XYZ file of C-alpha atoms in Angstrom:
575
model
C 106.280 198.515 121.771
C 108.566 196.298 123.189
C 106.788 195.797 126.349
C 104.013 194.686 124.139
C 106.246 192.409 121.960
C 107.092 190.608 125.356
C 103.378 190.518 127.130
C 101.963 188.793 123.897
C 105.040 186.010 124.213
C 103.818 184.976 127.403
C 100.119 185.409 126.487
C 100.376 182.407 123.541
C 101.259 179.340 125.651
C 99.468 176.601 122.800
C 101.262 177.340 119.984
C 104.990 176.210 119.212
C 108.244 178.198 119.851
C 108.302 178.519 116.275
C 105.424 179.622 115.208
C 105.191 182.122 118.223
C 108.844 183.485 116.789
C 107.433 183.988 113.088
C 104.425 185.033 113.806
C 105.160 187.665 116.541
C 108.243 188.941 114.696
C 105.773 189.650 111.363
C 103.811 191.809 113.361
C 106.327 193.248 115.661
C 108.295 194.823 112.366
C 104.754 195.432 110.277
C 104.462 198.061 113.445
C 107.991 199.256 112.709
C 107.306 200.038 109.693
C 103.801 201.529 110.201
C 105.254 203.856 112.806
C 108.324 205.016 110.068
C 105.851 205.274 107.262
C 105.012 209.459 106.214
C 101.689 208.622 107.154
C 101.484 206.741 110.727
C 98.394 205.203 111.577
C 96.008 206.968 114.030
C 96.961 205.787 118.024
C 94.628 202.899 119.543
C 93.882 201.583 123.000
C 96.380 199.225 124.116
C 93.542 196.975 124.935
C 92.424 197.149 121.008
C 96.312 196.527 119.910
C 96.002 193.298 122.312
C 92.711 192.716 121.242
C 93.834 192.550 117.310
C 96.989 190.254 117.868
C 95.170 188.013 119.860
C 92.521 187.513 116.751
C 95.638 187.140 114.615
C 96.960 184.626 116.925
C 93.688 182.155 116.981
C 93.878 182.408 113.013
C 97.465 181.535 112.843
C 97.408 178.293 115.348
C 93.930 177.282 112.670
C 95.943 177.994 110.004
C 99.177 175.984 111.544
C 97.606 172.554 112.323
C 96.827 170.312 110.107
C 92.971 169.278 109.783
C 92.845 165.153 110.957
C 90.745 162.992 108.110
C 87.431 162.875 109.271
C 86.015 159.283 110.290
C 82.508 157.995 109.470
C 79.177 158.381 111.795
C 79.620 154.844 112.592
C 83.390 154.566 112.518
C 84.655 154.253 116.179
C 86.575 157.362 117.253
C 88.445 157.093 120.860
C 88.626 160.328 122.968
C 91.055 162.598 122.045
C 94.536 163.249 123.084
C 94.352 166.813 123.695
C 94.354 168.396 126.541
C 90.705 170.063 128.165
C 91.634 173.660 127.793
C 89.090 174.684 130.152
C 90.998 172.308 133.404
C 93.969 172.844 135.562
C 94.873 169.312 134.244
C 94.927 170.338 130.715
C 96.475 173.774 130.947
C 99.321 172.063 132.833
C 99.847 169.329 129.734
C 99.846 171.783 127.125
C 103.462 172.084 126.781
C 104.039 168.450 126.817
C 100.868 167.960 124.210
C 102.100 170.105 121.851
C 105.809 168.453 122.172
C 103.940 165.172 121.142
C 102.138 166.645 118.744
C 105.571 168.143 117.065
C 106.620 164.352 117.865
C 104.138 162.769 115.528
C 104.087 165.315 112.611
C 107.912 163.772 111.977
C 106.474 160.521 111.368
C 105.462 161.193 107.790
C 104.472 157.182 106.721
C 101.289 158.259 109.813
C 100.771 161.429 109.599
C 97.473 163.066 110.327
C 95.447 159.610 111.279
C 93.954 158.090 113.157
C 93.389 154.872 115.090
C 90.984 152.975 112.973
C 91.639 155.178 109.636
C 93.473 153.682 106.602
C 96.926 154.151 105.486
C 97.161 156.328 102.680
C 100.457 154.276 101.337
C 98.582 150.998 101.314
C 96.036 152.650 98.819
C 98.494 153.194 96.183
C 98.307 156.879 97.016
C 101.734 157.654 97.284
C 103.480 160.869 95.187
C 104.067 159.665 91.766
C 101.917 156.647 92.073
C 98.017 155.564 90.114
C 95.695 155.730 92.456
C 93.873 152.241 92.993
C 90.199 152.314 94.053
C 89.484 152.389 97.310
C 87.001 149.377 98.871
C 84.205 151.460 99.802
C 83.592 152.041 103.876
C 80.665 150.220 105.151
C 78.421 151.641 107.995
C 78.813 149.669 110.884
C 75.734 148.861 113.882
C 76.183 148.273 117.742
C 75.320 144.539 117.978
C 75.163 141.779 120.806
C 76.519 138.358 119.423
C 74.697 135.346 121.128
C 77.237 132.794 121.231
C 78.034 128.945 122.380
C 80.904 127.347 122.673
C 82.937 123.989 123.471
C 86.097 125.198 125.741
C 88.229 122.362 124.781
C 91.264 123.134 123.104
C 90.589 126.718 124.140
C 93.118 129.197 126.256
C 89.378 130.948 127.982
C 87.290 133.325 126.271
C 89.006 136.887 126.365
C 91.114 137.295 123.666
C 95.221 137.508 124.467
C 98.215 137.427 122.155
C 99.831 134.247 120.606
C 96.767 131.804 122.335
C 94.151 130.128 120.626
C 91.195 131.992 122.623
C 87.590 131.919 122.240
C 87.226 135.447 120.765
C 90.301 135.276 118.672
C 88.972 132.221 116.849
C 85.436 134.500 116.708
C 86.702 137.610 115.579
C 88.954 136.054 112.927
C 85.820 134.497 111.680
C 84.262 137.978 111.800
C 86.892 139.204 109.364
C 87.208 136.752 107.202
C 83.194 137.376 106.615
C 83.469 140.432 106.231
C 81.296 141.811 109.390
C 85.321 143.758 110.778
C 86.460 145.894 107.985
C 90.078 145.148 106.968
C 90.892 148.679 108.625
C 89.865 147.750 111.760
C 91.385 143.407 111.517
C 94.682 144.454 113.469
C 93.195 145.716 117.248
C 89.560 144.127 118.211
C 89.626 147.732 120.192
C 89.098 149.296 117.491
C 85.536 147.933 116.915
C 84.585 148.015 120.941
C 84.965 144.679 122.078
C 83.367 143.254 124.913
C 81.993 140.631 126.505
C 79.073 139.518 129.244
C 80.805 136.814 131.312
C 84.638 135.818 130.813
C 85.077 131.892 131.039
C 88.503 130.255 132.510
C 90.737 127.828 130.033
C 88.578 124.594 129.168
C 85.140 125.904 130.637
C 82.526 125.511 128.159
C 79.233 127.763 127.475
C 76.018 127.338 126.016
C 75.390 131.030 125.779
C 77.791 134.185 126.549
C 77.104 137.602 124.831
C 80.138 139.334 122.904
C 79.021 143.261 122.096
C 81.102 145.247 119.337
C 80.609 147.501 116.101
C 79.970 144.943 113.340
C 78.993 145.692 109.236
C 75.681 144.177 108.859
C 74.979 144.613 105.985
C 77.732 142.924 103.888
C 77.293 143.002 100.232
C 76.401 139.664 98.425
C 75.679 138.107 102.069
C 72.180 137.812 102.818
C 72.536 135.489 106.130
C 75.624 137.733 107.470
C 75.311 135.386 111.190
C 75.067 132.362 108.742
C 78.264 133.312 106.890
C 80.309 134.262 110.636
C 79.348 130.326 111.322
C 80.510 128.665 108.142
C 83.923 130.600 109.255
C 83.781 128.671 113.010
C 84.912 125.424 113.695
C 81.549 123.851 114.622
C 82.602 123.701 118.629
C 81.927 127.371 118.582
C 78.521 128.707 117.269
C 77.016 132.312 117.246
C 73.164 131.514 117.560
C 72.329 135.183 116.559
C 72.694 138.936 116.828
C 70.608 141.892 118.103
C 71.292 145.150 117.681
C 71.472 147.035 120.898
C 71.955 150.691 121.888
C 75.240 152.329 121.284
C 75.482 152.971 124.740
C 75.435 149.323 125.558
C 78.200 147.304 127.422
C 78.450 143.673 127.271
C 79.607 143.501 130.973
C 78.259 146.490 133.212
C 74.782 145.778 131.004
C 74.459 142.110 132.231
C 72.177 141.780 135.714
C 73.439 138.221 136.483
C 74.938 135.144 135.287
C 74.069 130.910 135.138
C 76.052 128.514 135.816
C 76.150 124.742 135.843
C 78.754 122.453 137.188
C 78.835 119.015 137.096
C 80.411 116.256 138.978
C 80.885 112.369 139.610
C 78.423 111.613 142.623
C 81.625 109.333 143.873
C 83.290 112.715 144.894
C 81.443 112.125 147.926
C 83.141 109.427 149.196
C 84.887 109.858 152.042
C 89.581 110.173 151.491
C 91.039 106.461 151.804
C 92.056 105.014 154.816
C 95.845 105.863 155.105
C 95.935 108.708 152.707
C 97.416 111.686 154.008
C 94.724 113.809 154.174
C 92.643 111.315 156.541
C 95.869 110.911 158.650
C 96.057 114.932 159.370
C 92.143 114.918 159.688
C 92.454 112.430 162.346
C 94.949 113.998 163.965
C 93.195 117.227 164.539
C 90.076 115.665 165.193
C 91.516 113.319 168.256
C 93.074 117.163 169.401
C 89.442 118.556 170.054
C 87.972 117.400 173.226
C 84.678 115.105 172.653
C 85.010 114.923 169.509
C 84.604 111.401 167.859
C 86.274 111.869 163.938
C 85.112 110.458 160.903
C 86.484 106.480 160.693
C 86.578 106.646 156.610
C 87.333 102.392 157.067
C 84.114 102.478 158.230
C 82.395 103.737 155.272
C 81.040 100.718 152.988
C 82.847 102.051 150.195
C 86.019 101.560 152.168
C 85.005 98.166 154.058
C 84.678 96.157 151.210
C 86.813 93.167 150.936
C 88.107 94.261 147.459
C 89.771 97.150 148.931
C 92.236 96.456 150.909
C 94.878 95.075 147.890
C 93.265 97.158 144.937
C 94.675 99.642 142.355
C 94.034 103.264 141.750
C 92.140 102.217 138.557
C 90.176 99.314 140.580
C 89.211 102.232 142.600
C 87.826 104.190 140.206
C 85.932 101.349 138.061
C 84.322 100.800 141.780
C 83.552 104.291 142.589
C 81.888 104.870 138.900
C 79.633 102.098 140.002
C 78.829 103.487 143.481
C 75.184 105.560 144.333
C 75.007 108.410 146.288
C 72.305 108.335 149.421
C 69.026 110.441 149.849
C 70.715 111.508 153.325
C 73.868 112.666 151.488
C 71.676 114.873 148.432
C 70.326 116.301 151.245
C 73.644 117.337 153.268
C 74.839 118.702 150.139
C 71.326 120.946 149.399
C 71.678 122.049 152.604
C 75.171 122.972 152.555
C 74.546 125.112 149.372
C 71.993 127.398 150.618
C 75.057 128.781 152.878
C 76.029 130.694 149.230
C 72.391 132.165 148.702
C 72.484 135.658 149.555
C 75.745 138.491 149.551
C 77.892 137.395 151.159
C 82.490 138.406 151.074
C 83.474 135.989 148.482
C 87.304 136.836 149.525
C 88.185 133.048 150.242
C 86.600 131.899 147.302
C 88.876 133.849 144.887
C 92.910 135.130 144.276
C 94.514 138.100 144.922
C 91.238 140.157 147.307
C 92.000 141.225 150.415
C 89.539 140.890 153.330
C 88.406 144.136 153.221
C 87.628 144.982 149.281
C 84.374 145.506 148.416
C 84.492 144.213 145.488
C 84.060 140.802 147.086
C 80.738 141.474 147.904
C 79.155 138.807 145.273
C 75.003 138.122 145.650
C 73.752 134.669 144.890
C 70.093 134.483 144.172
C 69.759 131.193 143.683
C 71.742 127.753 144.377
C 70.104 124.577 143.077
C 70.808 120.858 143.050
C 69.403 118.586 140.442
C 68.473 114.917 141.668
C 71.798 112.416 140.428
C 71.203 110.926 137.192
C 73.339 107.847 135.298
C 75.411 108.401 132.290
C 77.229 105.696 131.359
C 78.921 103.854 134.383
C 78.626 106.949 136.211
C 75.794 108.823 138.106
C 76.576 112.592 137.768
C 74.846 115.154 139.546
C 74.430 118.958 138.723
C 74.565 122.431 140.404
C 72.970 125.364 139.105
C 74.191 128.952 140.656
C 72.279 132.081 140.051
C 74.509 135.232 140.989
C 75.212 138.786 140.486
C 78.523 138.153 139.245
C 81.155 135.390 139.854
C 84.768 136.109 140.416
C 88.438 134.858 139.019
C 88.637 131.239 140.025
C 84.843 131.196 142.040
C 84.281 127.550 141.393
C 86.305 127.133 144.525
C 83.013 127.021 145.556
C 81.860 124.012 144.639
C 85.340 122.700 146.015
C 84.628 124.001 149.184
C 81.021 121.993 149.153
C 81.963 118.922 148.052
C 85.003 118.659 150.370
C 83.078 119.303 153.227
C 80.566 116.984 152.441
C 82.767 113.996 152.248
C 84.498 114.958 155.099
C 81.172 115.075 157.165
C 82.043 118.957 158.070
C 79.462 121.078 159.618
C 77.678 123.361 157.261
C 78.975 126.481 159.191
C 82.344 126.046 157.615
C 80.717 128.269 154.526
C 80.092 130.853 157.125
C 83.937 130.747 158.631
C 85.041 130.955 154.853
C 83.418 134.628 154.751
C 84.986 135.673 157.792
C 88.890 137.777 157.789
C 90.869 134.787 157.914
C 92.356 134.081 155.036
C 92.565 129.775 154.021
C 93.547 127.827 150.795
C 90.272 126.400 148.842
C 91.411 124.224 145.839
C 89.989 125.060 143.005
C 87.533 122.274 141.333
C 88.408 120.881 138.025
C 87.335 123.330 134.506
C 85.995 120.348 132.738
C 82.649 120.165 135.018
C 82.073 123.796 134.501
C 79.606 125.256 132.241
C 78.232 128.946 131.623
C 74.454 128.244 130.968
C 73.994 132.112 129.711
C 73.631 136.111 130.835
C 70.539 137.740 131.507
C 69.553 141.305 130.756
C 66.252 141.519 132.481
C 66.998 145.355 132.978
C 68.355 146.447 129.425
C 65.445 144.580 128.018
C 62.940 146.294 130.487
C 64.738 149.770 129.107
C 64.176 148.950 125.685
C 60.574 147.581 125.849
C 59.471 150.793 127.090
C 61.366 152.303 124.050
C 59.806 150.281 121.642
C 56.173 150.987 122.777
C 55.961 154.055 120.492
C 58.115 152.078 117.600
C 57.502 149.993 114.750
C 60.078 147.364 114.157
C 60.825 148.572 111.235
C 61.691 152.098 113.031
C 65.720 152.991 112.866
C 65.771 153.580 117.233
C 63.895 149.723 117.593
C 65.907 147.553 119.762
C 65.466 144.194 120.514
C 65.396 142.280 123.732
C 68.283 139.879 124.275
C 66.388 136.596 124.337
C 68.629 133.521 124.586
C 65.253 131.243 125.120
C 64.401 131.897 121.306
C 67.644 130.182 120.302
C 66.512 126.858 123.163
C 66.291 124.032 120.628
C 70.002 124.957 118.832
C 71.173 125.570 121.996
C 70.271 122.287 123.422
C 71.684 120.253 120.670
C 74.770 121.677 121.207
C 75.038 121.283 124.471
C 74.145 117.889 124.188
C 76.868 116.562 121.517
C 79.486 119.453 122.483
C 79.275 119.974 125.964
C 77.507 117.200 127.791
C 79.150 114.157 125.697
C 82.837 115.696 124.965
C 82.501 116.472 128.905
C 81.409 112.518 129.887
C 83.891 111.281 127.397
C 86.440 112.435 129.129
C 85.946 112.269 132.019
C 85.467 107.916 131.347
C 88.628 108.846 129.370
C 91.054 110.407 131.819
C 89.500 110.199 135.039
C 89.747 114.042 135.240
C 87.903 113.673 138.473
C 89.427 111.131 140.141
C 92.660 112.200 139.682
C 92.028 115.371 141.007
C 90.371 113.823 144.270
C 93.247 111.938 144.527
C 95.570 115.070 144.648
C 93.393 116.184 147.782
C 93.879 113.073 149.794
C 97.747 112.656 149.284
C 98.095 116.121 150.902
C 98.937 115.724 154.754
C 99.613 119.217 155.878
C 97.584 121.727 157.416
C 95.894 123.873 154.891
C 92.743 122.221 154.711
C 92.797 121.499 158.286
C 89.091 123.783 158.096
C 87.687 120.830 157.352
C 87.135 118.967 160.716
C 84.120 118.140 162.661
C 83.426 120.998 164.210
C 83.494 123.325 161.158
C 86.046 126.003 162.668
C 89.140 127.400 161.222
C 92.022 126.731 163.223
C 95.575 128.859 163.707
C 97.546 125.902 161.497
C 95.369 126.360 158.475
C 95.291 130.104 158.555
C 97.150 131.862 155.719
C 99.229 135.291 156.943
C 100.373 137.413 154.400
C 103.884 137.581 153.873
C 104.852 134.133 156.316
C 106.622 131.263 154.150
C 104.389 128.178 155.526
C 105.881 124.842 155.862
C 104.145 121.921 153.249
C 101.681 124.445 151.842
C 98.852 122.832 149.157
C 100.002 123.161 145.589
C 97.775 122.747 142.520
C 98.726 121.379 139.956
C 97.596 123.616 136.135
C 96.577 120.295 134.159
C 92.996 120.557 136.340
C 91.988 124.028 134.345
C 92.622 121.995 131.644
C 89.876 119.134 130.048
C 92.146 116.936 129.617
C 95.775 115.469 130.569
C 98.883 117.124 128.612
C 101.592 115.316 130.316
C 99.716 111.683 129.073
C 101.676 113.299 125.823
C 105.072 114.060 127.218
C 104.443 117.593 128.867
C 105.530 117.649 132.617
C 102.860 118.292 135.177
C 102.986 121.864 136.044
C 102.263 123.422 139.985
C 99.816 125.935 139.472
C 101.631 129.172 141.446
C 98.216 131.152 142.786
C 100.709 133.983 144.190
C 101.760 134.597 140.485
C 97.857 135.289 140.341
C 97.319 137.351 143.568
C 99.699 139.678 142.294
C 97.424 141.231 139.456
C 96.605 144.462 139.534
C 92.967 145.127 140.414
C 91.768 146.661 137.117
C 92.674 143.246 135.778
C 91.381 141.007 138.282
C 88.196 142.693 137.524
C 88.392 142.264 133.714
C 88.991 138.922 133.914
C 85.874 137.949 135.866
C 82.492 137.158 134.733
């Protein structure tokens, strides 16, 4: 008997010490007894006796824990914490589960919920207390929010603690409407979250896609996407919703992504005379043999008369009234079909090494819109069609337009794929816009679906169509994006200034750019060696406008803060 007593100890390694001690004990003196009684039962197997505690066993550990509240079909329930019985991994974590488990049941206020359920307390269902009505739970759908917005005044789209964020301001309108349940108004987890394309600080979009699990059908609301927008400020607009496929995600969903960025043509014009950029350029130009470098004082920007003795802002009035050349639209078409096709993006972003392949990025499509005048100033567009774009990939367009005005050889693009690591400033947020996602393969999916559905059919999904939303779409973008972005810019002289942070550096980081289009040793960037004069930005460019105009000191941007995220968020911050 005792032998049996100890075998079944070690044969019970789920439930706790205790109720292993009071359980075993019960039966271990019930067969005292049994075998003192005047009438002993007849003898069993051993195998039966084993057979029978073991049943008695699985009914005590039911018995023991404490049934969780159920949630609702469409209330979102996160995998659970217990340990797969049927793995290595899980038979090793029993012990420690159940020691959390005996961990939580002493935290009587939470007891038996869950994340996402309500708190009993708040309910007025405490001991001794009347029980006030309970608001009614609401089913909740899958849905895809097509959204605009103005990036001004905005921290970039993902949502983050104690910054005013694109989704923060969206999903505090969502509650307020009543599309997030007040259960759910504390953790946008909670409700699934997601998003198709993650913008920087300042960048604007005319459409992104935010996914989650939204109510609606909210009672007294017949417009529910009507009522979400009189909760926005009117720089951020949700043009509609679809409702998509449980199984859908906002990101891994999304085939590719637009965008547009847009610049002063006068970017183009080659650094001044003097500066300390064109003094390093020449430098290392006179240091290759036969080569004759670019003579900026040549250029009739810089010849003019007017300046030799003129001011920054006499400078800029004259550069907002300059033209660009049909020679120089061309260099700079050509230059941008270097990004069509995959190509290792490593240059063009912080915090990759060479060999990731994650930096593998395709570009279908890179397109240049003839200049056009706004204003004082002729602006000219770029429209890139990729895959995906990375954390801080406008560096691209930096690394075309300085190598434009500096008369550099196309094949720089391709040196910029290679190993060697180089500094590429990043361009300025305001000129950036996210034109929208496309879904051509989820829509595909759920065309073939929908063949054998009416509309009216529960399963019917939608395509995601931002086209059908083209006329609100445009009028924002027109009085949000386009004017706010021009206004600016006349404003500040976002532009300029930035330009002007280029051509006072005189070291040797952007020494790439030369006229033979190769990277030298000088402006090569080895991990771990302290260089001497490196390129610092400075923060208020991811900004659309200037805070230290107000008081706030300039800030150096400090990209080795940035290259030392951790993968998994490097990836959730791109788009």
């Amino acid at each position: 008997m005792w032998r049996l007593f100890q075998y079944t100890i070690h044969r019970a390694p789920l439930l706790s010490k205790a109720l292993r001690r009071r359980n075993i004990h019960a039966m271990y003196y019930d067969l005292q007894d049994s075998e003192q009684s005047h009438s002993p039962p007849a003898k069993r197997p051993i195998t039966e006796v084993q057979a029978g505690i073991s049943e008695s066993f699985k009914r005590a550990r039911i018995e023991h824990e404490e049934p969780e509240k159920t949630l609702d079909a469409t209330e979102h329930e996160g995998p659970s914490d217990t340990p797969a019985a049927d793995t290595k991994q899980g038979k090793r974590d029993a012990a420690g589960w159940a020691k959390s488990r005996r961990g939580k049941a002493k935290d009587t206020k939470n007891k038996g919920r869950r994340r996402g359920t309500r708190d009993q307390d708040k309910d007025g269902e405490k001991e001794g207390e009347e029980q006030s009505p309970r608001v009614p739970r609401l089913p909740k759908k899958q849905s895809a929010l097509l959204i605009g917005f103005c990036g001004t005044g905005c921290n970039g789209m993902q949502i983050q603690p104690d910054v005013r964020t694109i989704e923060g301001v969206l999903f505090d309108a969502l509650v307020r409407a009543g599309a997030v349940s007040s259960d759910n108004a504390d953790d946008p987890v909670k409700v699934n979250l997601g998003r198709a394309a993650r913008t920087d600080a300042g960048v604007h979009a005319a459409g992104n896609l935010v996914s989650m699990k939204l109510i609606t059908a909210i009672p007294g609301v017949t417009d529910w996407v009507a009522r979400v927008n009189e909760e926005l400020p009117q720089e951020i607009r949700v043009w509609g919703s679809v409702r998509v496929q449980n199984s859908f995600n906002a990101r891994m969903s999304c085939d590719s992504r637009k965008y547009t960025y847009f610049f002063p043509s006068y970017l183009l014009i080659p650094p001044k005379p003097g500066s300390g950029f064109q003094r390093a350029y020449e430098k290392h130009a006179q240091s290759m043999q036969g080569i004759v470098p670019l003579d900026s004082s040549a250029h009739s920007f810089w010849s003019a008369p007017e300046s030799h003795s003129s001011t920054p802002m006499d400078d800029l009035l004259r550069k907002r009234s300059w033209r660009i050349s049909s020679d120089q639209v061309e260099l700079i078409r050509r230059t941008a079909n270097k990004f069509e096709g995959t190509h290792n993006f490593h240059n063009f972003t912080v915090g990759r090494e060479f060999g990731d392949r994650s930096n593998q990025r395709h570009m279908w499509k890179i397109e240049i819109s003839d200049p056009a005048v706004y204003g004082d100033t002729e602006w000219i567009s770029v429209l890139f069609h990729g895959q995906s774009f990375m954390l801080h990939q406008r560096k691209m367009m930096s690394a075309l337009v300085l190598s434009c005005r500096t008369s550099t050889p196309s094949q720089v693009i391709d040196e910029l794929y290679g190993p060697r690591i180089v500094m590429i400033p990043k361009m300025p947020a305001l000129g950036l816009l996210l034109e929208y996602p496309i879904f051509d393969s989820y829509n595909k999916k759920v065309t073939s679906i929908n063949e054998k559905l009416e509309p009216s059919h529960p399963d019917y999904r939608p395509k995601i169509d931002f086209e059908k939303h083209r006329e609100s779409i445009d009028a924002f973008k027109q009085t949000f994006i386009y004017d706010n972005m021009r206004c600016i810019e006349d404003r500040d002289g976002v532009f300029d200034a930035w330009m002007r942070s280029i051509d006072s550096y005189g070291g040797d980081d952007l020494l790439y750019l030369n006229p033979k289009g190769i990277i030298p040793a000088a402006a090569v960037i080895k991990k771990g060696d302290k260089r001497e004069n490196p390129f610092k930005e400075k923060r208020k460019f991811d900004l659309t406008s200037f805070p230290d105009k107000q008081g706030t000191p300039t800030i150096e941007d400090d990209e080795e803060t940035e290259s030392k995220l951790n993968k998994s968020r490097l990836e959730d911050m791109e788009g």
